[in-house]
Coordinates of C-alpha atoms and ligand atoms in Angstrom, one line a residue:
X1 CA 1.7 28.4 -6.9
X2 CA 1.8 31.9 -8.5
X3 CA -0.6 33.8 -10.7
X4 CA 2.1 35.8 -12.4
X5 CA 2.7 35.3 -16.1
X6 CA 6.2 33.9 -15.7
X7 CA 6.1 31.3 -12.9
X8 CA 9.2 31.2 -10.7
X9 CA 10.7 27.8 -10.0
X10 CA 10.2 26.6 -6.4
X11 CA 12.1 23.7 -5.0
X12 CA 10.4 21.5 -2.3
X13 CA 12.4 18.9 -0.4
X14 CA 10.6 15.8 0.9
X15 CA 11.6 12.2 1.4
X16 CA 12.5 10.1 -1.6
X17 CA 9.9 7.2 -1.6
X18 CA 9.9 5.6 -5.1
X19 CA 12.7 6.0 -7.6
X20 CA 12.5 7.7 -11.0
X21 CA 12.1 11.1 -12.5
X22 CA 8.8 12.4 -13.9
X23 CA 7.4 15.6 -15.1
X24 CA 3.9 16.8 -15.9
X25 CA 0.9 18.9 -14.9
X26 CA -0.4 18.8 -11.3
X27 CA -3.5 17.0 -10.3
X28 CA -4.3 18.4 -6.8
X29 CA -6.3 15.8 -4.9
X30 CA -7.9 17.1 -1.7
X31 CA -9.9 14.4 0.1
X32 CA -11.2 16.3 3.0
X33 CA -14.9 16.5 3.4
X34 CA -15.8 19.9 2.0
X35 CA -17.4 22.7 4.1
X36 CA -21.1 22.5 3.4
X37 CA -22.5 26.0 3.0
X38 CA -26.0 26.9 4.2
X39 CA -27.9 29.7 2.6
X40 CA -31.4 30.7 1.7
X41 CA -32.6 30.4 -1.9
X42 CA -34.8 33.4 -3.1
X43 CA -38.2 32.0 -4.4
X44 CA -37.4 32.9 -8.0
X45 CA -34.2 30.7 -7.9
X46 CA -35.9 27.7 -6.5
X47 CA -36.3 25.9 -9.8
X48 CA -32.8 26.6 -10.6
X49 CA -31.6 25.1 -7.3
X50 CA -33.6 22.0 -8.0
X51 CA -32.1 21.8 -11.5
X52 CA -28.7 22.2 -10.0
X53 CA -29.3 19.2 -7.7
X54 CA -30.6 17.2 -10.6
X55 CA -27.5 18.1 -12.7
X56 CA -25.2 17.0 -9.9
X57 CA -27.1 13.6 -9.9
X58 CA -26.7 13.2 -13.7
X59 CA -23.0 14.1 -13.4
X60 CA -22.5 11.7 -10.5
X61 CA -24.2 8.9 -12.5
X62 CA -22.0 9.5 -15.5
X63 CA -18.8 9.5 -13.3
X64 CA -19.8 6.3 -11.6
X65 CA -20.7 4.5 -14.9
X66 CA -17.4 5.6 -16.3
X67 CA -15.5 4.3 -13.2
X68 CA -17.5 1.1 -13.4
X69 CA -16.4 0.5 -17.0
X70 CA -12.7 1.3 -16.2
X71 CA -12.6 -1.0 -13.2
X72 CA -14.4 -3.8 -15.1
X73 CA -11.8 -3.6 -17.8
X74 CA -8.9 -3.5 -15.4
X75 CA -9.9 -5.7 -12.5
X76 CA -12.9 -7.7 -13.8
X77 CA -16.7 -7.7 -13.3
X78 CA -16.5 -8.9 -9.7
X79 CA -14.6 -5.8 -8.6
X80 CA -16.8 -3.5 -10.7
X81 CA -19.9 -4.7 -8.8
X82 CA -19.3 -2.2 -6.1
X83 CA -20.3 0.6 -8.5
X84 CA -23.7 -1.1 -9.2
X85 CA -24.4 -0.7 -5.6
X86 CA -23.4 3.0 -5.9
X87 CA -25.8 3.5 -8.8
X88 CA -28.6 2.0 -6.8
X89 CA -28.0 4.6 -4.1
X90 CA -28.5 7.3 -6.8
X91 CA -31.9 5.7 -7.6
X92 CA -33.0 5.6 -3.9
X93 CA -36.2 7.5 -3.8
X94 CA -35.9 8.1 -0.1
X95 CA -32.7 9.9 -0.4
X96 CA -33.5 11.9 -3.5
X97 CA -37.2 12.7 -3.0
X98 CA -36.5 13.7 0.6
X99 CA -33.8 16.1 -0.5
X100 CA -36.1 17.6 -3.2
X101 CA -38.9 18.2 -0.7
X102 CA -36.4 19.6 1.8
X103 CA -35.2 22.1 -0.8
X104 CA -38.8 23.1 -1.6
X105 CA -39.9 23.2 2.0
X106 CA -37.0 24.9 3.6
X107 CA -35.9 27.2 0.7
X108 CA -32.3 26.2 1.7
X109 CA -29.5 25.4 -0.8
X110 CA -29.2 21.9 -2.3
X111 CA -25.9 21.0 -0.6
X112 CA -27.2 21.7 2.8
X113 CA -30.5 19.8 2.2
X114 CA -28.8 16.8 0.6
X115 CA -26.1 16.6 3.3
X116 CA -28.6 16.7 6.1
X117 CA -30.8 14.0 4.5
X118 CA -27.8 11.7 3.7
X119 CA -26.3 12.1 7.2
X120 CA -29.7 11.1 8.7
X121 CA -29.7 7.8 6.7
X122 CA -26.1 7.1 7.5
X123 CA -26.7 7.5 11.2
X124 CA -29.8 5.3 10.9
X125 CA -28.1 2.5 9.1
X126 CA -24.9 2.7 11.2
X127 CA -26.9 1.6 14.3
X128 CA -28.0 -1.6 12.7
X129 CA -25.7 -4.5 13.5
X130 CA -25.8 -6.3 10.2
X131 CA -23.3 -6.8 7.4
X132 CA -25.7 -5.7 4.7
X133 CA -26.4 -2.3 6.4
X134 CA -22.8 -1.8 7.1
X135 CA -22.1 -2.0 3.4
X136 CA -25.0 0.3 2.6
X137 CA -23.4 3.0 4.9
X138 CA -20.2 2.8 3.0
X139 CA -22.0 3.1 -0.3
X140 CA -24.1 6.0 0.8
X141 CA -21.2 7.8 2.2
X142 CA -19.2 7.4 -1.0
X143 CA -21.9 8.4 -3.3
X144 CA -23.0 11.4 -1.2
X145 CA -19.5 12.7 -1.1
X146 CA -19.4 12.5 -4.8
X147 CA -22.7 14.3 -5.2
X148 CA -21.6 17.0 -2.8
X149 CA -18.3 17.5 -4.7
X150 CA -20.3 17.9 -7.9
X151 CA -22.7 20.3 -6.3
X152 CA -19.8 22.4 -5.0
X153 CA -17.9 22.2 -8.3
X154 CA -14.9 20.7 -6.5
X155 CA -12.2 18.4 -8.0
X156 CA -13.0 14.7 -8.3
X157 CA -13.0 12.7 -5.2
X158 CA -11.1 9.6 -6.0
X159 CA -7.8 9.0 -7.8
X160 CA -9.7 6.7 -10.1
X161 CA -11.3 9.8 -11.6
X162 CA -7.9 10.9 -12.9
X163 CA -8.4 10.5 -16.7
X164 CA -5.3 12.0 -18.3
X165 CA -1.6 11.8 -17.3
X166 CA -0.6 14.0 -14.4
X167 CA 1.4 14.2 -11.2
X168 CA -0.8 13.4 -8.3
X169 CA -0.4 16.0 -5.4
X170 CA -2.2 15.0 -2.3
X171 CA -2.3 15.4 1.4
X172 CA -2.0 11.7 1.7
X173 CA -2.8 8.7 -0.4
X174 CA -4.3 5.5 0.9
X175 CA -3.6 2.0 -0.2
X176 CA -7.1 1.9 -1.6
X177 CA -6.4 5.0 -3.7
X178 CA -3.4 3.4 -5.2
X179 CA -5.3 0.2 -5.8
X180 CA -7.9 2.0 -7.8
X181 CA -5.3 4.0 -9.8
X182 CA -5.1 3.6 -13.5
X183 CA -1.3 3.6 -13.6
X184 CA -1.1 4.8 -17.2
X185 CA -2.6 8.1 -16.0
X186 CA 0.0 8.8 -13.4
X187 CA 3.5 10.3 -13.9
X188 CA 4.3 10.5 -10.2
X189 CA 2.8 10.8 -6.8
X190 CA 3.8 13.5 -4.2
X191 CA 2.2 13.8 -0.8
X192 CA 2.3 16.0 2.3
X193 CA 2.3 13.1 4.6
X194 CA 3.9 9.6 4.7
X195 CA 7.3 8.1 4.6
X196 CA 9.2 5.5 2.5
X197 CA 7.3 2.6 4.2
X198 CA 3.7 3.9 4.1
X199 CA 1.7 1.2 2.4
X200 CA 0.5 3.5 -0.4
X201 CA 4.1 4.3 -1.2
X202 CA 5.0 0.7 -1.2
X203 CA 2.3 0.1 -3.7
X204 CA 3.5 3.1 -5.8
X205 CA 6.9 1.5 -5.9
X206 CA 5.5 -1.8 -7.1
X207 CA 3.7 0.1 -9.8
X208 CA 7.0 1.7 -10.7
X209 CA 5.7 5.3 -10.3
X210 CA 8.2 7.8 -8.9
X211 CA 7.1 9.2 -5.5
X212 CA 8.2 11.9 -3.1
X213 CA 6.5 12.1 0.4
X214 CA 6.6 14.1 3.6
X215 CA 6.4 17.4 1.8
X216 CA 4.4 18.8 4.7
X217 CA 2.2 21.4 2.8
X218 CA 2.9 20.9 -0.9
X219 CA -0.8 20.3 -1.7
X220 CA -1.5 23.8 -0.4
X221 CA 1.3 25.4 -2.3
X222 CA 0.8 23.7 -5.6
X223 CA -2.0 24.9 -7.9
X224 CA -3.7 22.7 -10.5
X225 CA -2.1 24.5 -13.4
X226 CA 1.4 24.2 -12.1
X227 CA 4.0 22.1 -13.9
X228 CA 6.1 19.8 -11.8
X229 CA 9.3 17.9 -12.0
X230 CA 9.5 15.1 -9.5
X231 CA 12.9 13.6 -8.6
X232 CA 12.0 10.3 -6.8
X233 CA 15.7 9.6 -6.2
X234 CA 16.5 12.6 -4.2
X235 CA 13.1 13.4 -2.9
X236 CA 12.9 16.8 -4.6
X237 CA 9.9 18.4 -6.4
X238 CA 10.4 21.4 -8.6
X239 CA 7.3 23.5 -9.1
X240 CA 7.4 25.2 -12.5
X241 CA 11.1 24.2 -13.1
X242 CA 13.3 26.6 -15.0
X243 CA 14.7 25.5 -18.4
X244 CA 18.1 25.1 -16.7
X245 CA 16.7 22.6 -14.2
X246 CA 14.9 20.7 -16.9
X247 CA 18.0 20.3 -19.0
X248 CA 20.0 19.3 -15.9
X249 CA 17.5 16.6 -15.3
X250 CA 17.6 15.4 -18.8
X251 CA 21.3 14.7 -18.2
X252 CA 20.6 12.9 -14.9
X253 CA 17.9 10.8 -16.5
X254 CA 20.3 9.7 -19.2
X255 CA 22.7 8.6 -16.4
X256 CA 19.9 6.7 -14.6
X257 CA 18.8 5.1 -17.9
X258 CA 22.4 4.0 -18.5
X259 CA 22.7 2.6 -15.0
X260 CA 19.4 0.7 -15.4
X261 CA 20.5 -0.8 -18.7
X262 CA 23.7 -1.9 -17.0
X263 CA 22.1 -3.7 -14.1
X264 CA 19.5 -5.3 -16.3
X265 CA 22.1 -6.9 -18.5
X266 CA 22.8 -9.3 -15.6
X267 CA 19.2 -10.5 -15.2
X268 CA 20.0 -13.9 -16.6
X269 CA 23.3 -14.4 -14.8
X270 CA 23.3 -16.8 -11.8
X271 CA 22.4 -15.5 -8.3
X272 CA 25.9 -16.2 -7.0
X273 CA 28.2 -13.8 -5.1
X274 CA 31.7 -13.3 -6.5
X275 CA 32.9 -16.2 -4.4
X276 CA 29.9 -18.4 -5.6
X277 CA 27.9 -18.1 -2.4
X278 CA 24.3 -18.4 -3.5
X279 CA 21.7 -15.7 -2.7
X280 CA 17.9 -15.7 -3.3
X281 CA 15.9 -12.7 -4.4
X282 CA 12.1 -13.0 -4.3
X283 CA 9.3 -10.5 -5.0
X284 CA 6.8 -8.6 -2.8
X285 CA 3.5 -8.6 -4.7
X286 CA -0.1 -7.4 -4.3
X287 CA -1.6 -9.9 -6.8
X288 CA -1.4 -11.6 -10.2
X289 CA -0.9 -8.3 -11.9
X290 CA 2.6 -8.3 -10.6
X291 CA 3.6 -11.5 -12.3
X292 CA 5.0 -9.9 -15.4
X293 CA 7.4 -7.7 -13.5
X294 CA 8.4 -10.6 -11.3
X295 CA 9.3 -12.7 -14.4
X296 CA 10.9 -9.8 -16.2
X297 CA 13.4 -9.3 -13.4
X298 CA 13.6 -13.0 -12.6
X299 CA 12.5 -13.1 -9.0
X300 CA 12.7 -16.4 -7.2
X301 CA 9.1 -16.7 -6.5
X302 CA 7.1 -14.5 -4.1
X303 CA 8.4 -13.8 -0.6
X304 CA 5.5 -11.7 0.4
X305 CA 2.0 -11.6 -1.0
X306 CA 0.2 -8.7 0.7
X307 CA -3.3 -10.3 0.6
X308 CA -5.0 -7.2 2.0
X309 CA -4.6 -5.8 -1.5
X310 CA -7.3 -8.3 -2.6
X311 CA -9.6 -6.8 0.0
X312 CA -8.7 -3.2 -0.4
X313 CA -9.6 -3.1 -4.1
X314 CA -13.3 -3.3 -3.0
X315 CA -14.0 -1.3 0.1
X316 CA -17.6 -2.2 0.4
X317 CA -17.4 -5.9 0.1
X318 CA -15.4 -8.6 1.9
X319 CA -14.2 -10.9 -0.8
X320 CA -15.7 -14.3 -0.5
X321 CA -13.9 -17.6 -0.6
X322 CA -14.1 -18.1 -4.3
X323 CA -12.9 -14.5 -5.1
X324 CA -10.0 -15.0 -2.8
X325 CA -9.2 -18.4 -4.1
X326 CA -9.2 -17.0 -7.7
X327 CA -6.7 -14.3 -6.7
X328 CA -4.4 -16.6 -4.7
X329 CA -4.5 -19.4 -7.3
X330 CA -3.7 -17.1 -10.2
X331 CA -0.6 -16.1 -8.4
X332 CA 0.4 -19.6 -7.3
X333 CA -0.1 -21.0 -10.8
X334 CA 1.5 -18.0 -12.5
X335 CA 4.7 -18.2 -10.3
X336 CA 5.0 -22.1 -10.4
X337 CA 7.3 -23.9 -10.0
X338 CA 8.6 -21.3 -7.6
X339 CA 7.0 -20.7 -4.2
X340 CA 4.5 -18.1 -3.1
X341 CA 4.5 -16.9 0.5
X342 CA 0.9 -15.8 1.2
X343 CA 0.7 -13.5 4.2
X344 CA -2.7 -13.6 5.9
X345 CA -4.7 -10.4 6.1
X346 CA -2.8 -7.4 7.5
X347 CA -5.6 -4.9 7.7
X348 CA -5.5 -1.9 10.1
X349 CA -2.7 0.5 10.7
X350 CA -2.7 2.7 7.5
X351 CA -4.7 0.1 5.6
X352 CA -8.4 0.7 6.2
X353 CA -11.3 -1.3 4.8
X354 CA -14.8 0.1 4.8
X355 CA -16.8 -3.1 5.2
X356 CA -14.4 -4.9 7.5
X357 CA -14.0 -2.1 9.8
X358 CA -17.3 -0.2 9.5
X359 CA -18.3 -1.1 13.1
X360 CA -14.9 -0.4 14.6
X361 CA -14.3 2.7 16.6
X362 CA -11.7 5.1 15.3
X363 CA -8.5 4.2 17.1
X364 CA -6.1 6.7 18.6
X365 CA -3.1 4.6 17.6
X366 CA -4.0 2.4 14.6
X367 CA -0.5 1.1 14.1
X368 CA -0.5 -0.1 17.8
X369 CA -4.1 -1.2 17.6
X370 CA -6.4 -3.7 16.1
X371 CA -4.4 -4.8 13.1
X372 CA -3.3 -7.9 11.3
X373 CA -3.3 -11.2 13.3
X374 CA -5.1 -9.4 16.2
X375 CA -8.0 -8.5 13.9
X376 CA -8.1 -12.0 12.4
X377 CA -8.0 -13.9 15.7
X378 CA -11.1 -11.9 16.7
X379 CA -12.9 -12.0 13.4
X380 CA -12.8 -15.7 12.9
X381 CA -15.2 -15.8 10.0
X382 CA -13.1 -13.5 8.0
X383 CA -10.0 -15.4 9.0
X384 CA -11.6 -18.8 8.2
X385 CA -12.7 -17.7 4.7
X386 CA -9.1 -16.6 4.0
X387 CA -7.4 -19.6 5.3
X388 CA -9.7 -21.9 3.4
X389 CA -8.9 -20.0 0.2
X390 CA -5.2 -20.0 0.9
X391 CA -5.2 -23.7 1.7
X392 CA -7.2 -24.5 -1.4
X393 CA -4.8 -22.4 -3.6
X394 CA -1.9 -24.6 -2.2
X395 CA -3.2 -27.5 -4.2
X396 CA -2.1 -25.6 -7.4
X397 CA 1.5 -24.9 -6.6
X398 CA 4.1 -24.4 -3.9
X399 CA 2.6 -22.2 -1.2
X400 CA 3.5 -21.1 2.3
X401 CA 1.4 -19.3 4.9
X402 CA 2.7 -16.5 6.9
X403 CA 1.1 -14.7 9.9
X404 CA 1.8 -11.0 10.3
X405 CA 2.3 -8.9 13.5
X406 CA 3.0 -11.9 15.7
X407 CA 3.9 -10.5 19.1
X408 CA 3.9 -13.6 21.3
X409 CA 4.2 -17.3 21.1
X410 CA 0.6 -17.6 22.3
X411 CA -0.6 -15.7 19.3
X412 CA 1.4 -17.9 16.9
X413 CA 0.0 -21.0 18.5
X414 CA -3.6 -19.7 18.4
X415 CA -3.2 -18.9 14.7
X416 CA -1.7 -22.3 14.0
X417 CA -4.4 -24.1 16.0
X418 CA -7.1 -22.3 14.0
X419 CA -5.3 -23.2 10.7
X420 CA -5.3 -26.9 11.8
X421 CA -9.1 -26.6 12.4
X422 CA -9.6 -25.3 8.9
X423 CA -7.4 -28.1 7.5
X424 CA -9.6 -30.6 9.3
X425 CA -12.7 -29.0 7.8
X426 CA -11.3 -29.2 4.2
X427 CA -10.2 -32.8 4.8
X428 CA -13.7 -33.7 5.9
X429 CA -15.1 -32.1 2.7
X430 CA -12.5 -33.9 0.6
X431 CA -11.1 -30.6 -0.7
X432 CA -7.5 -31.0 -1.7
X433 CA -4.7 -28.8 -0.2
X434 CA -1.0 -29.2 0.5
X435 CA -0.9 -31.3 3.7
X436 CA 2.6 -30.1 4.4
X437 CA 2.2 -26.4 3.8
X438 CA 4.9 -24.6 5.7
X439 CA 3.7 -22.0 8.2
X440 CA 5.8 -19.1 9.2
X441 CA 5.7 -15.9 11.3
X442 CA 6.6 -12.4 10.4
X443 CA 9.0 -11.0 12.9
X444 CA 8.2 -7.3 12.9
X445 CA 7.5 -6.5 16.6
X446 CA 10.4 -6.2 19.0
X447 CA 8.8 -8.6 21.4
X448 CA 8.8 -11.3 18.8
X449 CA 12.4 -10.4 17.8
X450 CA 13.6 -10.8 21.3
X451 CA 11.8 -14.1 21.8
X452 CA 12.7 -15.3 18.3
X453 CA 14.4 -18.5 19.5
X454 CA 11.2 -19.8 21.2
X455 CA 9.1 -18.8 18.3
X456 CA 11.4 -20.6 16.0
X457 CA 10.5 -23.8 17.7
X458 CA 7.0 -23.4 16.3
X459 CA 7.6 -21.8 12.9
X460 CA 8.7 -23.4 9.6
X461 CA 10.3 -20.1 8.6
X462 CA 10.6 -16.4 9.6
X463 CA 10.3 -13.3 7.6
X464 CA 11.6 -10.1 9.0
X465 CA 9.3 -7.2 8.4
X466 CA 11.7 -4.4 8.8
X467 CA 9.2 -1.7 7.9
X468 CA 7.3 -2.4 11.2
X469 CA 10.3 -3.5 13.1
X470 CA 11.9 -0.1 12.7
X471 CA 8.7 1.8 13.7
X472 CA 8.0 -0.3 16.7
X473 CA 11.6 -0.5 17.9
X474 CA 12.0 3.3 17.7
X475 CA 8.4 4.3 18.5
X476 CA 8.3 6.2 15.2
X477 CA 5.0 6.0 13.3
X478 CA 6.0 4.9 9.8
X479 CA 3.4 7.2 8.1
X480 CA 4.0 10.4 10.2
X481 CA 5.9 12.9 8.1
X482 CA 6.8 15.1 11.1
X483 CA 9.0 12.4 12.5
X484 CA 10.1 10.8 9.2
X485 CA 13.7 12.0 10.0
X486 CA 13.6 9.8 13.2
X487 CA 12.7 6.7 11.2
X488 CA 16.3 5.5 11.2
X489 CA 17.0 1.9 10.3
X490 CA 20.7 2.5 11.0
X491 CA 19.9 2.9 14.7
X492 CA 22.0 0.2 16.4
X493 CA 19.0 -1.1 18.3
X494 CA 17.4 -2.1 15.0
X495 CA 20.5 -3.6 13.6
X496 CA 21.1 -5.6 16.8
X497 CA 17.5 -6.9 16.7
X498 CA 17.9 -8.0 13.1
X499 CA 21.1 -9.8 13.9
X500 CA 19.5 -11.4 16.9
X501 CA 16.5 -12.7 14.9
X502 CA 18.8 -14.2 12.2
X503 CA 21.1 -15.8 14.8
X504 CA 18.1 -17.3 16.7
X505 CA 16.5 -18.7 13.6
X506 CA 19.9 -20.3 12.5
X507 CA 20.2 -21.9 15.9
X508 CA 16.9 -23.7 15.3
X509 CA 17.6 -24.3 11.6
X510 CA 14.7 -22.1 10.6
X511 CA 15.1 -20.3 7.3
X512 CA 14.8 -16.6 7.6
X513 CA 14.0 -14.1 4.9
X514 CA 13.7 -10.3 5.0
X515 CA 10.7 -8.8 3.3
X516 CA 10.6 -5.2 4.5
X517 CA 11.9 -2.3 2.3
X518 CA 15.4 -2.7 3.6
X519 CA 15.8 -5.9 1.7
X520 CA 15.6 -4.0 -1.6
X521 CA 17.6 -1.0 -0.4
X522 CA 21.2 -1.3 -1.8
X523 CA 22.6 0.1 1.4
X524 CA 21.1 -2.8 3.5
X525 CA 20.9 -5.8 1.1
X526 CA 24.6 -6.7 1.5
X527 CA 24.5 -6.4 5.3
X528 CA 21.4 -8.7 5.4
X529 CA 23.0 -11.2 3.1
X530 CA 26.1 -11.0 5.2
X531 CA 24.2 -11.7 8.4
X532 CA 22.9 -14.9 6.9
X533 CA 19.4 -14.0 5.6
X534 CA 18.4 -16.9 3.3
X535 CA 16.4 -14.7 1.0
X536 CA 15.6 -11.1 0.4
X537 CA 12.1 -10.2 -0.8
X538 CA 11.5 -6.8 -2.4
X539 CA 9.5 -5.0 -5.0
X540 CA 10.4 -6.6 -8.4
X541 CA 11.8 -3.4 -9.8
X542 CA 14.6 -3.4 -7.2
X543 CA 15.8 -6.9 -8.0
X544 CA 18.2 -6.1 -10.9
X545 CA 20.2 -3.6 -8.8
X546 CA 20.4 -5.8 -5.8
X547 CA 21.4 -8.8 -8.0
X548 CA 24.2 -6.7 -9.6
X549 CA 25.4 -5.6 -6.1
X550 CA 25.4 -9.0 -4.4
X551 CA 27.2 -10.6 -7.4
X552 CA 30.0 -8.3 -6.6
X553 CA 30.5 -9.2 -2.9
X554 CA 32.7 -11.8 -1.3
X555 CA 32.3 -13.5 2.1
X556 CA 35.5 -11.9 3.3
X557 CA 34.3 -8.4 2.4
X558 CA 30.8 -9.1 3.9
X559 CA 32.3 -10.3 7.2
X560 CA 34.4 -7.1 7.4
X561 CA 31.3 -5.1 6.6
X562 CA 29.5 -6.7 9.5
X563 CA 32.4 -6.1 11.9
X564 CA 32.6 -2.5 10.9
X565 CA 28.8 -1.8 11.2
X566 CA 28.5 -3.5 14.6
X567 CA 31.5 -1.7 16.0
X568 CA 29.9 1.6 15.3
X569 CA 27.2 3.3 17.4
X570 CA 26.5 6.4 15.4
X571 CA 23.7 5.9 12.8
X572 CA 25.0 8.5 10.4
X573 CA 28.4 6.7 10.4
X574 CA 26.8 3.4 10.0
X575 CA 24.7 4.7 7.1
X576 CA 27.9 6.1 5.5
X577 CA 29.7 2.7 5.8
X578 CA 26.7 0.9 4.2
X579 CA 26.3 3.4 1.5
X580 CA 30.0 3.4 0.6
X581 CA 30.0 -0.4 0.4
X582 CA 27.1 -0.3 -2.1
X583 CA 28.3 2.6 -4.2
X584 CA 31.7 1.0 -4.6
X585 CA 30.1 -2.1 -6.1
X586 CA 27.4 -0.4 -8.2
X587 CA 29.9 1.7 -10.1
Ligands
LIG1 C1 7.1 -5.0 7.1 O1 6.5 -4.5 8.1 O2 8.3 -4.8 6.9 C2 6.3 -5.6 6.0 C3 6.9 -6.2 5.0 O3 5.0 -5.6 6.1 P1 4.1 -4.4 5.8 O4 5.0 -3.3 5.1 O5 3.0 -4.8 4.8 O6 3.6 -3.9 7.1
LIG2 MG1 4.5 -5.2 8.5

């Protein structure tokens, strides 16, 4: 941030996204495709230019091999396979030889020649309507970006390249970035973009890494040698913090540690409110790697398995039935005898997938676009493979299926009809699955919320996705930092919809859970419990605090809370009522 000898402290205010305090050196991660320079090479420098290109290839090979090894150790051989395809691109004589003859023939610099050749191949393969070539395009793009970064001497291109512990500073982080992160290498994540419910942030929270988002231009202000203090509770980042700030934070961290110890002491106490009304807290997970945390905090099973995480880990391949079955089964068996709610693929929005979406046009409004159930109903072979894997996993433990982004009864009925078709297929093949597997709908679009009663006639359960419900109700993109201040769950419209969904579900005796971030937010958990939510599903790390809080509530107090909240129309006042209620009980 400054070149001077003694660096001044600078305080940046963003949005608190994942709790915790962390400090460490900055790792500034800029994803944007670099500017490709074009210049003439003097004849006497030609050999040097070719050597430079060859060095970039050698370095790229070493980086990919290293990444391959890391991913194989962490996620297994199947996931590491993508890097074999990348290594093959490096061996491709067409790409490499053509670049070399282009440098020789044109006397232009290596970056320009390589970029031109790579783009020619990408354009050529992109036109071919075939899965194999779509995957090649993703591979070539990835590898060529890496080669260009090496030629230009730029910082590494993926977060998986981070090899020692730092604070990640980025314009934005995607779910695939977080999926490839070696968590032991990250103190914290701070980004210019995003808000609390961006998917990358949700993943950071499940990895228990502090995060601050919506910092607007932090990645431009922070230099790689800056030291950072990240306060994930208040959404503050101190660049080159003063000794006073550091010691103030030591005190604050002691208080947080004390608080965490206090709530953790109740982990083994029953999930009963002060007047013995039962509550149920389950976990939101991305895969079997979350089982340890879920057990540690004693979650009552999995309320939301975001299966897209299984897809996102490998951008160039669509996981086949066996790969998916292994992922789902590991979780179902690991969580047994408790239940796992498996949500079908919710790709799109802020969760991109190279191979799945390679042929799709860029969308102007991805969150309002070709996402989740809409994508699956039009990509039946992808949907079929997933449903087969989920149904097969249901033979190994209690499983429920849930469809995301349901916006109408027709959509729910179409998804269910297709599921029945897949069940018939499995029956004909004598493949076992749970014949009574419950099928539910996520209620996260206002249209579904308003029509919840008719949907309830066709659903075995509901799960309220508040992250999306808030964004669609208020027309506030959940990932857009410029309007993060407008993402207001205390807006009465949101609260009225949530109450309407729960009342509608109750009328039809359909159990309803809440799996958006509000479920694990102490300010909202009591209200959701008070409204009659049958279970709250959240990142495992949030469970001890919510357990501690709900154990200190009574029905009479909760009823009063509901009356107070719904009598108020001002979001700030509602927020204050909810926060006071939580703070009182968390003391
Ligand atoms: C939600 O929208 O609240 C939800 C739980 O789903 P996701 O965050 O994955 O969109
Ligand atoms: Mg959602």
